[in-house]
Short mmCIF file of C-alpha atoms in Angstrom, two decimals:
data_model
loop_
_atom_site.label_atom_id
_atom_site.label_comp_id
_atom_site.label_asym_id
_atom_site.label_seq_id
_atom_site.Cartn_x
_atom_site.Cartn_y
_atom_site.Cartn_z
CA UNK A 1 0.00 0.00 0.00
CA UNK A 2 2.54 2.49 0.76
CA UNK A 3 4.13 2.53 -2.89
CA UNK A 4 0.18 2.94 -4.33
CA UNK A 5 0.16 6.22 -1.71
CA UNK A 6 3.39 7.41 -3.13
CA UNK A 7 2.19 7.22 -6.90
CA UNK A 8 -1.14 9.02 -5.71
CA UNK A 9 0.86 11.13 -4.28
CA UNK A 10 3.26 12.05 -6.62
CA UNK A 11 0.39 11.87 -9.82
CA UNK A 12 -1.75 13.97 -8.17
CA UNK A 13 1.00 16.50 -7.70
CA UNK A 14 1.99 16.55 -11.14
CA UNK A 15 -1.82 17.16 -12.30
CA UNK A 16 -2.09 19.99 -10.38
CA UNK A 17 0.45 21.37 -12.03
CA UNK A 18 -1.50 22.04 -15.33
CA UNK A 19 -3.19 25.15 -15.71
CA UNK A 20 -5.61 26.05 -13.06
CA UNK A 21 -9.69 26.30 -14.50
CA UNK A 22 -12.10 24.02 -14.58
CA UNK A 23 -10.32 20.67 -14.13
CA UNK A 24 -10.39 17.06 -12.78
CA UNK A 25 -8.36 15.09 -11.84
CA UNK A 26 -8.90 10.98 -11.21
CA UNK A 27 -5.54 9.35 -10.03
CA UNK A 28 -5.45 6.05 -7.57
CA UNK A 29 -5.27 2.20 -7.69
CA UNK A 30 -8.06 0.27 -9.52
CA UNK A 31 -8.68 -2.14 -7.38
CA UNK A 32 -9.96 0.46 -4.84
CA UNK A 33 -13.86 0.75 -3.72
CA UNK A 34 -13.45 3.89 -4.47
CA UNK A 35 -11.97 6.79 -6.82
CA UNK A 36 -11.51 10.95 -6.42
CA UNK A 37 -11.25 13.47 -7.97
CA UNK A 38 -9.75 17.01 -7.68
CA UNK A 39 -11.16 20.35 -8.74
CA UNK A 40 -9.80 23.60 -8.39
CA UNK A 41 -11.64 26.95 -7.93
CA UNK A 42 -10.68 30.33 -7.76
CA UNK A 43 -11.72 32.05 -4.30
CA UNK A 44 -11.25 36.02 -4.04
CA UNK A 45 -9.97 37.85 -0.90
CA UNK A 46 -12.43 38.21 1.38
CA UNK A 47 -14.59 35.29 -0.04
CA UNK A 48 -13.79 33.26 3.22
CA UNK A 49 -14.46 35.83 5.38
CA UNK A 50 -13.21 39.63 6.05
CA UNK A 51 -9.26 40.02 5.93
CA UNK A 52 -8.87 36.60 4.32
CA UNK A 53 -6.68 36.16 1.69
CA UNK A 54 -8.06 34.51 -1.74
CA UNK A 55 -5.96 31.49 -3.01
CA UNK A 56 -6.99 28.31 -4.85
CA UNK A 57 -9.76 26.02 -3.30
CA UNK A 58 -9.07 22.27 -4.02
CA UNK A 59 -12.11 19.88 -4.33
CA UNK A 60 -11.22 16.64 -3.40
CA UNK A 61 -14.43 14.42 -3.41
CA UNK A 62 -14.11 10.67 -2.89
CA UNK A 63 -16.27 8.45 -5.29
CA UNK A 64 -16.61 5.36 -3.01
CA UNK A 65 -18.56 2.32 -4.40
CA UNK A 66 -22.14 1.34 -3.31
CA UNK A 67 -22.18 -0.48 0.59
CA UNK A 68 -18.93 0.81 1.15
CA UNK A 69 -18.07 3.71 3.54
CA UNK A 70 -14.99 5.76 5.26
CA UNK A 71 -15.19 6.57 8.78
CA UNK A 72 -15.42 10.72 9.03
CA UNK A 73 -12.36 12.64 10.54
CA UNK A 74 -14.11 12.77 13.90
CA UNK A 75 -15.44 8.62 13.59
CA UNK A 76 -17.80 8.38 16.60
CA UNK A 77 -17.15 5.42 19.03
CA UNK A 78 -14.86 3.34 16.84
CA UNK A 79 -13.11 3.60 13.58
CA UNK A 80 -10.18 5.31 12.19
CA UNK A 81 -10.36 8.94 11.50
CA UNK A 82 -9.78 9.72 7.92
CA UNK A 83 -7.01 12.14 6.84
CA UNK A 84 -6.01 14.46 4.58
CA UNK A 85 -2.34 15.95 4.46
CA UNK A 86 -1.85 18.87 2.22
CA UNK A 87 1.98 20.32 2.17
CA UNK A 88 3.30 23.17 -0.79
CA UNK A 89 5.93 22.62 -2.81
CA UNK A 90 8.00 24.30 -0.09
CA UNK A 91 6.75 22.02 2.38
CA UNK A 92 4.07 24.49 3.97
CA UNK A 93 1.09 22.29 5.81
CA UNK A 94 -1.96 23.16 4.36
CA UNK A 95 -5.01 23.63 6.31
CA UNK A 96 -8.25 21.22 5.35
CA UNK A 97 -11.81 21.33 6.01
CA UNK A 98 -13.74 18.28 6.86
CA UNK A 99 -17.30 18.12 6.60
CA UNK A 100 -19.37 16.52 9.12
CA UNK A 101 -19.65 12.64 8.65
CA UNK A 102 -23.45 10.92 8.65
CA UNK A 103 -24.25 9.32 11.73
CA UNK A 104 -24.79 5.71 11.59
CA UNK A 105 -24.79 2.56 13.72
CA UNK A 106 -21.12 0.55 13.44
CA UNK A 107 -21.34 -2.11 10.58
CA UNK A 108 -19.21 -4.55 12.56
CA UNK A 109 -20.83 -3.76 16.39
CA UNK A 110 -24.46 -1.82 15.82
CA UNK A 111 -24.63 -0.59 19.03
CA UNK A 112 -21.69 1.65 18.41
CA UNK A 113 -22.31 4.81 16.75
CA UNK A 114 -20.05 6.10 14.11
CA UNK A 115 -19.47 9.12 11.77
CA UNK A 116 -19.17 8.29 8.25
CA UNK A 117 -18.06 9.47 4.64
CA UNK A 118 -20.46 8.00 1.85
CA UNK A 119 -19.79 8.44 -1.56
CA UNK A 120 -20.00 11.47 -2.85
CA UNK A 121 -18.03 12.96 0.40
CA UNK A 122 -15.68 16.28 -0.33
CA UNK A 123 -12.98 17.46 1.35
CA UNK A 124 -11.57 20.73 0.59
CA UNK A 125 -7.86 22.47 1.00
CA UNK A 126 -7.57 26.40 0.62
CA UNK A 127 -3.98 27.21 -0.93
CA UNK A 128 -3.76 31.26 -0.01
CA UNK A 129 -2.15 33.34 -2.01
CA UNK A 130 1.01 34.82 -1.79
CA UNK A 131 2.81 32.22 -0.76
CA UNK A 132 6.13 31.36 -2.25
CA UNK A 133 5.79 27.90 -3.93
CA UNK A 134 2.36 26.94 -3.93
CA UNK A 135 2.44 24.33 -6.78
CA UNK A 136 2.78 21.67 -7.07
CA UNK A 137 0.70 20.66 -4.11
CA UNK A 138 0.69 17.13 -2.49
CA UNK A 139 -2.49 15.78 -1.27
CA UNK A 140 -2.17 12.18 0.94
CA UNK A 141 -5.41 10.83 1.59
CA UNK A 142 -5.27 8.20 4.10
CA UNK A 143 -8.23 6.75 5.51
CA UNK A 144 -10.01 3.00 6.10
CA UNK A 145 -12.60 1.63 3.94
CA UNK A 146 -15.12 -0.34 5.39
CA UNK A 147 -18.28 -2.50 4.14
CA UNK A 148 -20.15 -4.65 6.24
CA UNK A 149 -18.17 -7.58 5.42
CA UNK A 150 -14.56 -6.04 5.94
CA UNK A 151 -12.36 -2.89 6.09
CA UNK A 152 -9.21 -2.08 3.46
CA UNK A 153 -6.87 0.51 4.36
CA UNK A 154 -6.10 3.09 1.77
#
């Protein structure tokens, strides 16, 4: 697994590369239950609030297969938070924003309640401007997903 997080890793970085607009981009292992994709937008200054600075938004939605599911950043009672790292070029951490996971009972003990990520799920990374070397940017998704038969890390 950890050479298939490296290739992500280093594919997505180089498709983010190209010209920034309207774009996808679908880069991971096939044998996943599940794909993403990454869209950037434009955000102006102040878009995010007064003071803030405009930047790049990056749309990273995960594309996860029918009966399958991530646990949410903040899981619940069990499960492994999912991540997202986001560094610069430079090596700057980028901040992300998680949305709130759907509440649902534990597919391997029901009386546990957990937060989830279902498919259609997007996590988002603001890359301000003004920084020195934004681009490339390297996104490292790491997360486990589960169906009620078995988990997979990815």
């Amino acid at each position: 697994m950890p050479i298939n997080k490296l290739l992500f890793a280093v594919l997505l970085s180089a498709l983010l590369l190209m010209p920034t607009g309207p774009a996808n981009a679908l880069v991971q292992p096939s044998s996943l239950a599940m794909k993403t994709t990454v869209a950037p937008f434009s955000v102006a200054p102040d878009a995010m609030g007064p003071g803030s600075a405009g930047g790049t938004l990056l749309a990273l939605t995960m594309h996860i297969d029918k009966e399958w599911y991530s646990y949410s950043n903040i899981p619940g009672e069990t499960g492994k938070p999912t991540r997202l790292t986001a560094t610069t070029a430079d090596g700057t951490a980028l901040t992300v924003f998680y949305p709130t996971g759907k509440e649902k009972p534990d597919s391997y003990d029901p009386t546990l309640t957990v937060f989830a990520y279902l498919d259609g799920t997007t996590l988002f990374v603001l890359v301000p401007d003004g920084l020195d070397a934004p681009f490339p940017v390297s996104l490292t998704l790491d997360l486990l997903l589960c169906h009620p038969t078995k988990c997979v890390p990815a």
